Every structure is written in C-alpha cells, then in structure tokens.
PDB file of C-alpha atoms in Angstrom:
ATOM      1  CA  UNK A 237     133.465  79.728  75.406  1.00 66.00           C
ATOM      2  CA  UNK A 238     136.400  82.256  74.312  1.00 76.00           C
ATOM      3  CA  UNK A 239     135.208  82.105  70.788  1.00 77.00           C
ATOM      4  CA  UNK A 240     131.223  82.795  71.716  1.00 70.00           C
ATOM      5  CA  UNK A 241     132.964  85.149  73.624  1.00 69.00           C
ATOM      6  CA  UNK A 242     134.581  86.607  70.758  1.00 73.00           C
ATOM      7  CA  UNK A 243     131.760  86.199  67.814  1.00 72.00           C
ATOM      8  CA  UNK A 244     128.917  87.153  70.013  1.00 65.00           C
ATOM      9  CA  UNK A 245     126.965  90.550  69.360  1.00 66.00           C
ATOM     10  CA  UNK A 246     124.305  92.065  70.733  1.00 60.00           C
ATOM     11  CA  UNK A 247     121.491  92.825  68.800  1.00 56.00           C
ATOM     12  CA  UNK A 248     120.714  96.886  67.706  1.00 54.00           C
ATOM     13  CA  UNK A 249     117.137  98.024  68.289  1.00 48.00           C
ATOM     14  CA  UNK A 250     116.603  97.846  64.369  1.00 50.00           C
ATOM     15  CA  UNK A 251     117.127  93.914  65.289  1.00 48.00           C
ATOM     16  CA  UNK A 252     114.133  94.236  68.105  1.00 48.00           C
ATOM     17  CA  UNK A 253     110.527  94.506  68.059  1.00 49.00           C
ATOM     18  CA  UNK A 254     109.298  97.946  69.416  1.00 46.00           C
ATOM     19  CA  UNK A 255     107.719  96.677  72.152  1.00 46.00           C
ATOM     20  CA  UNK A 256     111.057  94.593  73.336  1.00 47.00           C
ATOM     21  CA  UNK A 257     112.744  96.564  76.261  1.00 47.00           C
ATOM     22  CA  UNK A 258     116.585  96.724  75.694  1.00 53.00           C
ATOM     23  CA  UNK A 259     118.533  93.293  77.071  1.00 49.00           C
ATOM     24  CA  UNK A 260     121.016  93.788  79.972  1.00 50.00           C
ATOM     25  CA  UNK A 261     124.165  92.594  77.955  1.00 49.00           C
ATOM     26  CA  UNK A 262     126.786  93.735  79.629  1.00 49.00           C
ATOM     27  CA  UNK A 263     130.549  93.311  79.475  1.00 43.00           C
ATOM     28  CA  UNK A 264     130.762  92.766  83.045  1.00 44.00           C
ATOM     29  CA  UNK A 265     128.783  89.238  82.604  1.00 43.00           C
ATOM     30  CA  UNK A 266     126.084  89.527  85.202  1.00 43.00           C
ATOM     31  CA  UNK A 267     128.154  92.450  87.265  1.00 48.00           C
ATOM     32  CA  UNK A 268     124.720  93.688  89.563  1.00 52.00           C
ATOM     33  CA  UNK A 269     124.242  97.783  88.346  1.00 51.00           C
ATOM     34  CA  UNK A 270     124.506  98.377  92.676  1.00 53.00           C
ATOM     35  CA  UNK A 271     127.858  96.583  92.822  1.00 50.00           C
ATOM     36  CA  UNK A 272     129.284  98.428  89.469  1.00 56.00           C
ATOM     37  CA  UNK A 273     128.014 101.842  91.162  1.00 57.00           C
ATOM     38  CA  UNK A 274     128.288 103.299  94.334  1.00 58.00           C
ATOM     39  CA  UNK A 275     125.317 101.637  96.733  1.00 57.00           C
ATOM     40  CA  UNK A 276     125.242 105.716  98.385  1.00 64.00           C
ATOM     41  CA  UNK A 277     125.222 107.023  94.990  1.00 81.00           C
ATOM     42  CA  UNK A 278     121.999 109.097  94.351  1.00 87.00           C
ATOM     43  CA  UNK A 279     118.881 108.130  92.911  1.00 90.00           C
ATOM     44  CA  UNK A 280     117.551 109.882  90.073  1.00 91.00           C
ATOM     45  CA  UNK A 281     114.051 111.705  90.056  1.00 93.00           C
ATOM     46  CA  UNK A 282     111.749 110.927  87.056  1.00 93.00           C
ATOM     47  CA  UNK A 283     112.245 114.728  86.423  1.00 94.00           C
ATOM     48  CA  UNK A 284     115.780 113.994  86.226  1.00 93.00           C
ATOM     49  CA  UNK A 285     115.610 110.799  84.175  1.00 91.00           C
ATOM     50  CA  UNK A 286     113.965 112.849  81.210  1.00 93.00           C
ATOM     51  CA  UNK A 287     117.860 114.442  80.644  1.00 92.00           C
ATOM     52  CA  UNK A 288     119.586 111.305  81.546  1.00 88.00           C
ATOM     53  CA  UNK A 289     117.743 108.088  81.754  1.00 88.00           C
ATOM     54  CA  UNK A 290     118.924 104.657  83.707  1.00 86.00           C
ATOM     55  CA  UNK A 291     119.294 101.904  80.570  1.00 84.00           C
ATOM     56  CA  UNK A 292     116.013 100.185  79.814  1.00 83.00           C
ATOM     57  CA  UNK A 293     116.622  97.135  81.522  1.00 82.00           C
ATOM     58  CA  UNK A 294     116.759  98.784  84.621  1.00 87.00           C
ATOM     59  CA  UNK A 295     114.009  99.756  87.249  1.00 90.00           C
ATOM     60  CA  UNK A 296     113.587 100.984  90.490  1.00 92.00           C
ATOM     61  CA  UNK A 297     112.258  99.105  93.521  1.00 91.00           C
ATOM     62  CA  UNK A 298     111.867 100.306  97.035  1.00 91.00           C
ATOM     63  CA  UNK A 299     111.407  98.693 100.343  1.00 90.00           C
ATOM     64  CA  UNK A 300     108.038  99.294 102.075  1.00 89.00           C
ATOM     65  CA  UNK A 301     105.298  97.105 104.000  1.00 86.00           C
ATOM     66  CA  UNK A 302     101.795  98.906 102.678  1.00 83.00           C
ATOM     67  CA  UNK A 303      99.918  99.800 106.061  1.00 79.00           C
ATOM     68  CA  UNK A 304      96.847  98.850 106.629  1.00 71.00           C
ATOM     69  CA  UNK A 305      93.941 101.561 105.458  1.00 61.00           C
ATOM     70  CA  UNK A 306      93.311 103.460 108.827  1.00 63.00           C
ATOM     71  CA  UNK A 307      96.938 104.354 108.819  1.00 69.00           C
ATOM     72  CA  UNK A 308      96.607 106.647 105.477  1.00 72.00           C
ATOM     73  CA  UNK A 309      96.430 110.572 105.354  1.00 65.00           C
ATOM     74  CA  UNK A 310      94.257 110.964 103.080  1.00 64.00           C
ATOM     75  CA  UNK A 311      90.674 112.039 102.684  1.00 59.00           C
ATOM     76  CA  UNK A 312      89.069 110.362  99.317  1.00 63.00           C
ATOM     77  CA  UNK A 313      90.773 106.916  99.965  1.00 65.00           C
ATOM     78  CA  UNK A 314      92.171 107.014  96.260  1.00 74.00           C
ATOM     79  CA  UNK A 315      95.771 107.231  96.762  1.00 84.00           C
ATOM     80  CA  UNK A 316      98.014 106.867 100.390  1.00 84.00           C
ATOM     81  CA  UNK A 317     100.228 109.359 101.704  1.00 85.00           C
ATOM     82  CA  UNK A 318     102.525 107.867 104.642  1.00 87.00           C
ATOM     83  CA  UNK A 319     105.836 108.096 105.742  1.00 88.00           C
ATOM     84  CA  UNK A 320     108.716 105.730 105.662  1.00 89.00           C
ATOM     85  CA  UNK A 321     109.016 103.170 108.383  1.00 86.00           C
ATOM     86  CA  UNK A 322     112.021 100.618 108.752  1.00 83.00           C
ATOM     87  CA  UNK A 323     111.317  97.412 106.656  1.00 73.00           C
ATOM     88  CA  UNK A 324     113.971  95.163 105.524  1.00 67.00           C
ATOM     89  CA  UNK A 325     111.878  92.271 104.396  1.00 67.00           C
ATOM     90  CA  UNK A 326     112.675  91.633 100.803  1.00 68.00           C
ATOM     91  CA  UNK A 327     109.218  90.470  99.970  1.00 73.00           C
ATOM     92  CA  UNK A 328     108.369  94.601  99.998  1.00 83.00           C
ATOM     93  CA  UNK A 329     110.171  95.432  97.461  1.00 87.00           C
ATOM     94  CA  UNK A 330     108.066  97.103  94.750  1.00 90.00           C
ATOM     95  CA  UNK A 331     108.231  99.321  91.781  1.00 92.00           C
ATOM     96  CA  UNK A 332     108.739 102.687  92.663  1.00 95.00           C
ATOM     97  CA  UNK A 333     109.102 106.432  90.865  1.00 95.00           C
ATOM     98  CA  UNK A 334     110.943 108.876  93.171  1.00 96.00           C
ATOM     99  CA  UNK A 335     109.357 111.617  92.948  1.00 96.00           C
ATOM    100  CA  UNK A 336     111.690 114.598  94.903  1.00 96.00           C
ATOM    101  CA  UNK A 337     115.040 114.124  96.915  1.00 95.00           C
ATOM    102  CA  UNK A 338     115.849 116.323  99.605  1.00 94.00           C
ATOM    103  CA  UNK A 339     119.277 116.253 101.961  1.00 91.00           C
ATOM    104  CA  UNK A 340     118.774 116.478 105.198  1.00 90.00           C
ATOM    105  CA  UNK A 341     122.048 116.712 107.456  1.00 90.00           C
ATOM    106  CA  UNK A 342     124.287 114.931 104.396  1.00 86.00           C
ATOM    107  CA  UNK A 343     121.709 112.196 104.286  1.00 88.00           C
ATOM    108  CA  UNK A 344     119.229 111.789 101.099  1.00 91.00           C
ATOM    109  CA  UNK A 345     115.432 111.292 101.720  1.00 94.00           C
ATOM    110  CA  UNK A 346     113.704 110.016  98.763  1.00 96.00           C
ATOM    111  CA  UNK A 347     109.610 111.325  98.276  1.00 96.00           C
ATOM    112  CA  UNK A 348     108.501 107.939  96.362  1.00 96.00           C
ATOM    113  CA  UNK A 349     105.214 106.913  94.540  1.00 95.00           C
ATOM    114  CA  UNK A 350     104.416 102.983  93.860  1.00 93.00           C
ATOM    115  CA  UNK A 351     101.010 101.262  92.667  1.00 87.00           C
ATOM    116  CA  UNK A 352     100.776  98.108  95.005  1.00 84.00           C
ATOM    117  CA  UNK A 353      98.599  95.334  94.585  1.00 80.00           C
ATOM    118  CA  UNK A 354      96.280  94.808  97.312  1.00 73.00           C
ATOM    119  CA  UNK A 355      96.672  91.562  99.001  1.00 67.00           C
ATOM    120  CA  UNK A 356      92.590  91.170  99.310  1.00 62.00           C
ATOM    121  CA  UNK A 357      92.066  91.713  95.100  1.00 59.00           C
ATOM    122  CA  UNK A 358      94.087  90.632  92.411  1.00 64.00           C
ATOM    123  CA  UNK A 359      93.013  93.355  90.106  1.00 73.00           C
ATOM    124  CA  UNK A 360      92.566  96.365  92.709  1.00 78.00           C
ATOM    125  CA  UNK A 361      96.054  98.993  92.856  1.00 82.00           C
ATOM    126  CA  UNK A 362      96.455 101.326  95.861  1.00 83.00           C
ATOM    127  CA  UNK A 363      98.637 104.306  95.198  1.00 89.00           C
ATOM    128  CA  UNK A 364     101.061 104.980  97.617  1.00 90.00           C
ATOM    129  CA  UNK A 365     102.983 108.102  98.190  1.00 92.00           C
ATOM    130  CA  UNK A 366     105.665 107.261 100.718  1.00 92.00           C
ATOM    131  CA  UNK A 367     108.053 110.279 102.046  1.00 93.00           C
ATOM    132  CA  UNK A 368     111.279 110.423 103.995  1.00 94.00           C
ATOM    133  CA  UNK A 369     112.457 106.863 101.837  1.00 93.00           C
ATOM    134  CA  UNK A 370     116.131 106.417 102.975  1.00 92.00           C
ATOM    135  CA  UNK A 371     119.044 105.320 100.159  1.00 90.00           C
ATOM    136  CA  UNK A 372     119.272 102.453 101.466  1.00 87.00           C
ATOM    137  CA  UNK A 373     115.541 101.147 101.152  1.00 90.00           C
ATOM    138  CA  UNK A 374     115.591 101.856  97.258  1.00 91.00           C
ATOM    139  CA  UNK A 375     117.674 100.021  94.757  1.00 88.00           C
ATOM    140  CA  UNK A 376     118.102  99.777  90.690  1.00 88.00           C
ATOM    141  CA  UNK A 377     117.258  96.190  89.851  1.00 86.00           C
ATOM    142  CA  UNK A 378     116.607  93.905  86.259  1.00 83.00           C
ATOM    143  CA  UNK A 379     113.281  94.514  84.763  1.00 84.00           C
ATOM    144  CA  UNK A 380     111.903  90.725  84.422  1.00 83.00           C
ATOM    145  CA  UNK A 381     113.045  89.236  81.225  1.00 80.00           C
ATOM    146  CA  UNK A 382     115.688  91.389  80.206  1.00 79.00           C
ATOM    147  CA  UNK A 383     118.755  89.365  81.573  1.00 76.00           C
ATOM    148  CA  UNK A 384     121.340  88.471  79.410  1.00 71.00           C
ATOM    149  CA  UNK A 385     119.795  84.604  79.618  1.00 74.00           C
ATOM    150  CA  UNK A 386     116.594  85.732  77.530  1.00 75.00           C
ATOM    151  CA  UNK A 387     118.474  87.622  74.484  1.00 73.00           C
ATOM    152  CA  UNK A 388     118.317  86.048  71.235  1.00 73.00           C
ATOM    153  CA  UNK A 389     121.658  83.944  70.291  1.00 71.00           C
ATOM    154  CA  UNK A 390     123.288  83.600  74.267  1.00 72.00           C
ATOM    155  CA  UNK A 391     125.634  80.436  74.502  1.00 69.00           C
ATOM    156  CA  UNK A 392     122.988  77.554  76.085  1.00 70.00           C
ATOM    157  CA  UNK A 393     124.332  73.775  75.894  1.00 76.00           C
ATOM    158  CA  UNK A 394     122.652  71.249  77.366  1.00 77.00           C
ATOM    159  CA  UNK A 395     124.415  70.499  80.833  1.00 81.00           C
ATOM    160  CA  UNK A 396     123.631  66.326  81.017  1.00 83.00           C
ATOM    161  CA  UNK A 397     124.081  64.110  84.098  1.00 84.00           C
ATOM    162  CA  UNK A 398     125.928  60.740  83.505  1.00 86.00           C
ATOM    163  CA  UNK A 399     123.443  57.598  83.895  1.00 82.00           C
ATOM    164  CA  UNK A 400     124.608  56.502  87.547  1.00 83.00           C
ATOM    165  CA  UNK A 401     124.832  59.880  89.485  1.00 87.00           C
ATOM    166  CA  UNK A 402     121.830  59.612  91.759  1.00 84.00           C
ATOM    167  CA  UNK A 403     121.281  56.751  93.747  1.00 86.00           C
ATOM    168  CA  UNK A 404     118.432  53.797  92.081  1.00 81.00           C
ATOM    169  CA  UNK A 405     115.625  54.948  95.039  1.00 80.00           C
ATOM    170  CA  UNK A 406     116.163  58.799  93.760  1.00 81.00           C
ATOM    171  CA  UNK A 407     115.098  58.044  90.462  1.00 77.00           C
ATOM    172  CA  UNK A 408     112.104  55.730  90.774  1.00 68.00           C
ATOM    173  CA  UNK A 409     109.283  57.717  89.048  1.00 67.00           C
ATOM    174  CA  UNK A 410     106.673  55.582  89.050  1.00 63.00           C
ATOM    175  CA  UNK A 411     105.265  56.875  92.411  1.00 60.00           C
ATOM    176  CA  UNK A 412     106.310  54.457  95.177  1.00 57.00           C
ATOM    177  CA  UNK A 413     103.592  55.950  97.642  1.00 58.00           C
ATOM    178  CA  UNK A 414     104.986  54.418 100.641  1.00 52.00           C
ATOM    179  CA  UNK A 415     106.938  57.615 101.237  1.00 50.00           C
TER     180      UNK A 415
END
C-alpha cells in the first residue's frame, strides 16, 4: 500500500477527456470537504464562484421537500417561489445554486434556485426558488462519479473469501424454494 502510496499520481487535465469533470483525489484519502472546512463556514454565490470557484468535483445540495402546487407564489406556474421550511429528511437533498446571502442577526440566509424532478413525470423539471435557506440545510457534496474509486490507475485487488466462510445452506444457489 505504502509504495502505491508513493508511485501513485493523479492524472493532469491534458491526461482527461474534456468532458471528464476533475476526480476528487485528495491527500486526505476520502477526508468529506464539510469535515476539512468549517460546517458554519459560508456558502459561496454563483456570482462569487466566477472569482473563486469550489473544485470540480464538488456541488452543492440543499435540503427542501418541494410543496405541493397550490402552495407556490407565482402567477404563470413556470417556476416556484417559496420560502424555507424545516426539513431534515435526507431524501430532499437536491442540486442547488445560491443565488444571494444575506445576514440577518449573525445568522446567514441563503436565496437558493434548484430544478426538481416532479415525482408525477420523469421528464417534467419544476424550478424552484426557495428563500430564507439556513447554513445548515445546504452542504458541498461529491458530484457522482468523481470519487477517488472511479480515477484511472487507483489501487483495486480483489478482496476473496476463503472456501468455508459461510455456512453450506448460505450458499446453495440453485433456488431451494422452500424458503
């Protein structure tokens, strides 16, 4: 392992296809961005991310329960303006853009945008537009596929069980349907 360790290099984005987002290989082996950084620390607008961009691999997700219809302020029913209500359900975590930040008595309140599936159609996006999003509801996460697991050249052996391990009954696949 100390010698992958020690050969192992990453590969530079003249190695990668342009349409391959950067791998999260990180010296911290698997260190969670919200554990290296302060979980208070403040969330960048996409205004602000033009100067100083989060790393590629990185996205942010916010929790929030879509209401139903009726409970939307707005008049065309393209796009939903509503605000924040407590959700800690990790199911409701989407893909968000903040859109402004505002302090209100030390605390941060997040003005959020997110395209969310609708549960009746596979195909059909409702735009939300959620305000007064606390901190704690957002969080910087792994885009899928670009853990250190999927990079070209990671250490994989094959992890085998010794013939004996699991009892006779456990491995009979031949479909005893008395079960």
């Amino acid at each position: 392992w100390n010698e992958h360790i020690e050969d192992w290099t990453t590969t530079t984005a003249d190695d990668e296809q342009d349409d391959v987002i950067e791998k999260n290989v990180t010296d911290t082996l698997g260190v969670h961005w919200n554990q290296q950084n302060n979980v208070d620390s403040i969330i960048w607008t996409v205004e602000e991310q033009q100067n100083q961009p989060y790393s590629s691999y990185l996205e942010t997700v916010c929790r929030f329960q879509p209401p139903e219809a009726e409970q939307c302020n707005n008049d065309n029913n393209d796009y939903c303006t509503i605000r924040w209500s407590l959700n800690m359900n990790e199911l409701h975590e989407h893909p968000c853009d903040v859109i402004s930040r505002s302090s209100i008595n030390g605390n941060d309140w997040y003005f959020v945008r997110m395209n969310i599936t609708n549960s009746s159609s596979s195909n059909e996006k409702t735009q939300y537009y959620v305000e007064f999003l606390p901190r704690y509801a957002i969080r910087l996460v792994n885009r899928k596929y670009t853990k250190d697991q999927y990079s070209r050249g990671v250490f994989r052996e094959v992890i085998g069980l010794p013939d004996g391990i699991f009892p006779d009954h456990w491995m009979d696949l031949k479909g005893n349907d008395g079960i």
